[in-house]
């Protein structure tokens, strides 16, 4: 019997096609154990779904507790008699199988929806109208819509998400996600469905690729072993799956890339590789050269914009996307570049509530204001983005203008975008703070340091009040802040290009 295509398969395919291939065709004993954070995601998703349905004000048919065969039969009966709202149904057409959380009757047919414990849009913003649809949500909704169309009961291609903000987000499948994306969400779904079928039948064999999404995947160790054994091109920073795939016909390995003359591949600003310009190809080859030479060292390309101020603040936040809160603002303060003067100042939300979030933000804001003049360093735009969100939530604490003044590039430096990417090169596979700080000799006290683990610790601390978990959260944040300082000092000591 042909394996049916499901929404979860399409979700995983959009995240990583190779994960779907391995899930279907590789020995499951080769998987890594699921992380505590992934288990938390599953648990919180189920809990959130139940909480949402408990608060639904209109009557609905609940099929969530039925066995699969009965659920499918009862869903068809409910559709036939025109039930207004079906929860936990199961629908099938040919080799497509869907289990939408919701099916709502309207305009003489049904539209499907899912309940998500995250934002319905890609961008982190309280103004969801500014966000972009999430592709991995869109393909799931597309599958449900496709089945309803094939069943002859679709009310249109406008499925929806009920998200963590408590809002209904419509996914118009016949529109494009944005001005730079010409294909519609429906086309994205159809392309993903076709690829999933090829993977199921092994007519397409995928390849692993090194990326940020690998960290939480149960095939992480398995894939990394094969990537390093193959000397895969995605081991070069910013040379992702898409670029690798168009280059493979001419370049197979990092070593080959590093040692070849790329001049014949370049014509003016273009190259023989679609979507890769000449400057990008030259930049990527320089990075391949660094990786191929065991004696290579990082270096400065251009002088970075680093302020010279006595007081330095190394800033890192921790957020929980499932609760949609920023639960920790951490600062390591240093005076006169003297590491012995360092002190960690964490501002933790003592409760996972808007009140707890507000109080932590208030304390962090008061600290920052009292610490001026100071140079502030952070890694990526995440801190600024979230402080803008918090200002919108709690405008009595700080004005929008005050937040913008705080993040003035003259004194607030994003080490990732403004320095590492723009001004330096490193012989590493990526430019995460953990990779670069580890390269410079720094070690986190926790054996499994990650923001995802911190979220899981915070969740358990909120539930249990365990002081050991609280200490673990704060220590991890302090180490992240110190790692930012280690990176800054390392950058200051780098030589220019050889």
PDB file of N, CA, C and O in Angstrom, residues 12 35 57 59 62 119 128 259 272 280 286 291 350 394 415 432 478 483:
ATOM      1  N   UNK A  12       7.920  18.902   7.506  1.00  0.00           N
ATOM      2  CA  UNK A  12       9.325  18.526   7.626  1.00  0.00           C
ATOM      3  C   UNK A  12      10.076  18.758   6.323  1.00  0.00           C
ATOM      4  O   UNK A  12      11.248  19.158   6.336  1.00  0.00           O
ATOM      5  N   UNK A  35      15.343  16.076  21.864  1.00  0.00           N
ATOM      6  CA  UNK A  35      15.747  17.012  22.917  1.00  0.00           C
ATOM      7  C   UNK A  35      14.574  17.308  23.837  1.00  0.00           C
ATOM      8  O   UNK A  35      13.402  17.167  23.456  1.00  0.00           O
ATOM      9  N   UNK A  57     -16.427  29.733  21.956  1.00  0.00           N
ATOM     10  CA  UNK A  57     -17.765  30.107  22.427  1.00  0.00           C
ATOM     11  C   UNK A  57     -18.885  29.436  21.649  1.00  0.00           C
ATOM     12  O   UNK A  57     -20.022  29.379  22.124  1.00  0.00           O
ATOM     13  N   UNK A  59     -20.733  26.138  19.545  1.00  0.00           N
ATOM     14  CA  UNK A  59     -20.734  24.671  19.626  1.00  0.00           C
ATOM     15  C   UNK A  59     -19.852  24.059  18.534  1.00  0.00           C
ATOM     16  O   UNK A  59     -19.732  24.594  17.436  1.00  0.00           O
ATOM     17  N   UNK A  62     -16.530  17.412  18.561  1.00  0.00           N
ATOM     18  CA  UNK A  62     -15.192  17.017  18.983  1.00  0.00           C
ATOM     19  C   UNK A  62     -14.941  15.557  18.607  1.00  0.00           C
ATOM     20  O   UNK A  62     -15.525  14.641  19.191  1.00  0.00           O
ATOM     21  N   UNK A 119       3.478  32.124  16.507  1.00  0.00           N
ATOM     22  CA  UNK A 119       2.871  33.190  15.718  1.00  0.00           C
ATOM     23  C   UNK A 119       2.399  32.647  14.380  1.00  0.00           C
ATOM     24  O   UNK A 119       3.029  31.765  13.795  1.00  0.00           O
ATOM     25  N   UNK A 128       0.538  41.742  13.357  1.00  0.00           N
ATOM     26  CA  UNK A 128       0.636  40.577  12.488  1.00  0.00           C
ATOM     27  C   UNK A 128       0.380  40.909  11.032  1.00  0.00           C
ATOM     28  O   UNK A 128       0.754  40.143  10.144  1.00  0.00           O
ATOM     29  N   UNK A 259      40.695  24.939  -4.112  1.00  0.00           N
ATOM     30  CA  UNK A 259      41.883  24.805  -4.948  1.00  0.00           C
ATOM     31  C   UNK A 259      41.712  25.139  -6.412  1.00  0.00           C
ATOM     32  O   UNK A 259      42.687  25.098  -7.166  1.00  0.00           O
ATOM     33  N   UNK A 272      28.327  31.264 -13.866  1.00  0.00           N
ATOM     34  CA  UNK A 272      27.584  30.207 -14.537  1.00  0.00           C
ATOM     35  C   UNK A 272      26.518  29.604 -13.630  1.00  0.00           C
ATOM     36  O   UNK A 272      25.684  28.812 -14.087  1.00  0.00           O
ATOM     37  N   UNK A 280      29.776  37.183  -4.764  1.00  0.00           N
ATOM     38  CA  UNK A 280      29.407  36.130  -3.810  1.00  0.00           C
ATOM     39  C   UNK A 280      30.272  34.894  -4.008  1.00  0.00           C
ATOM     40  O   UNK A 280      30.754  34.300  -3.030  1.00  0.00           O
ATOM     41  N   UNK A 286      36.893  32.318  -0.756  1.00  0.00           N
ATOM     42  CA  UNK A 286      37.822  32.724   0.311  1.00  0.00           C
ATOM     43  C   UNK A 286      37.518  31.959   1.599  1.00  0.00           C
ATOM     44  O   UNK A 286      38.434  31.559   2.329  1.00  0.00           O
ATOM     45  N   UNK A 291      38.724  27.137   5.362  1.00  0.00           N
ATOM     46  CA  UNK A 291      38.371  25.822   5.896  1.00  0.00           C
ATOM     47  C   UNK A 291      39.338  24.737   5.432  1.00  0.00           C
ATOM     48  O   UNK A 291      39.615  23.782   6.166  1.00  0.00           O
ATOM     49  N   UNK A 350       9.758  36.780  36.980  1.00  0.00           N
ATOM     50  CA  UNK A 350       9.543  35.810  38.053  1.00  0.00           C
ATOM     51  C   UNK A 350       8.267  34.994  37.840  1.00  0.00           C
ATOM     52  O   UNK A 350       8.089  33.946  38.457  1.00  0.00           O
ATOM     53  N   UNK A 394       4.382  47.881  26.545  1.00  0.00           N
ATOM     54  CA  UNK A 394       4.443  48.617  27.809  1.00  0.00           C
ATOM     55  C   UNK A 394       4.962  50.037  27.555  1.00  0.00           C
ATOM     56  O   UNK A 394       6.078  50.396  27.970  1.00  0.00           O
ATOM     57  N   UNK A 415      27.245  42.830  16.947  1.00  0.00           N
ATOM     58  CA  UNK A 415      28.503  42.202  16.552  1.00  0.00           C
ATOM     59  C   UNK A 415      28.328  41.240  15.377  1.00  0.00           C
ATOM     60  O   UNK A 415      29.270  41.043  14.596  1.00  0.00           O
ATOM     61  N   UNK A 432      27.730  31.423  14.379  1.00  0.00           N
ATOM     62  CA  UNK A 432      26.956  31.542  15.612  1.00  0.00           C
ATOM     63  C   UNK A 432      27.881  31.980  16.745  1.00  0.00           C
ATOM     64  O   UNK A 432      29.099  31.740  16.710  1.00  0.00           O
ATOM     65  N   UNK A 478      24.468  34.365  31.636  1.00  0.00           N
ATOM     66  CA  UNK A 478      25.741  35.025  31.939  1.00  0.00           C
ATOM     67  C   UNK A 478      26.832  34.550  30.983  1.00  0.00           C
ATOM     68  O   UNK A 478      27.624  35.357  30.465  1.00  0.00           O
ATOM     69  N   UNK A 483      30.448  35.322  26.520  1.00  0.00           N
ATOM     70  CA  UNK A 483      30.882  34.886  25.194  1.00  0.00           C
ATOM     71  C   UNK A 483      30.893  36.058  24.215  1.00  0.00           C
ATOM     72  O   UNK A 483      31.773  36.153  23.350  1.00  0.00           O
TER      73      UNK A 483
END
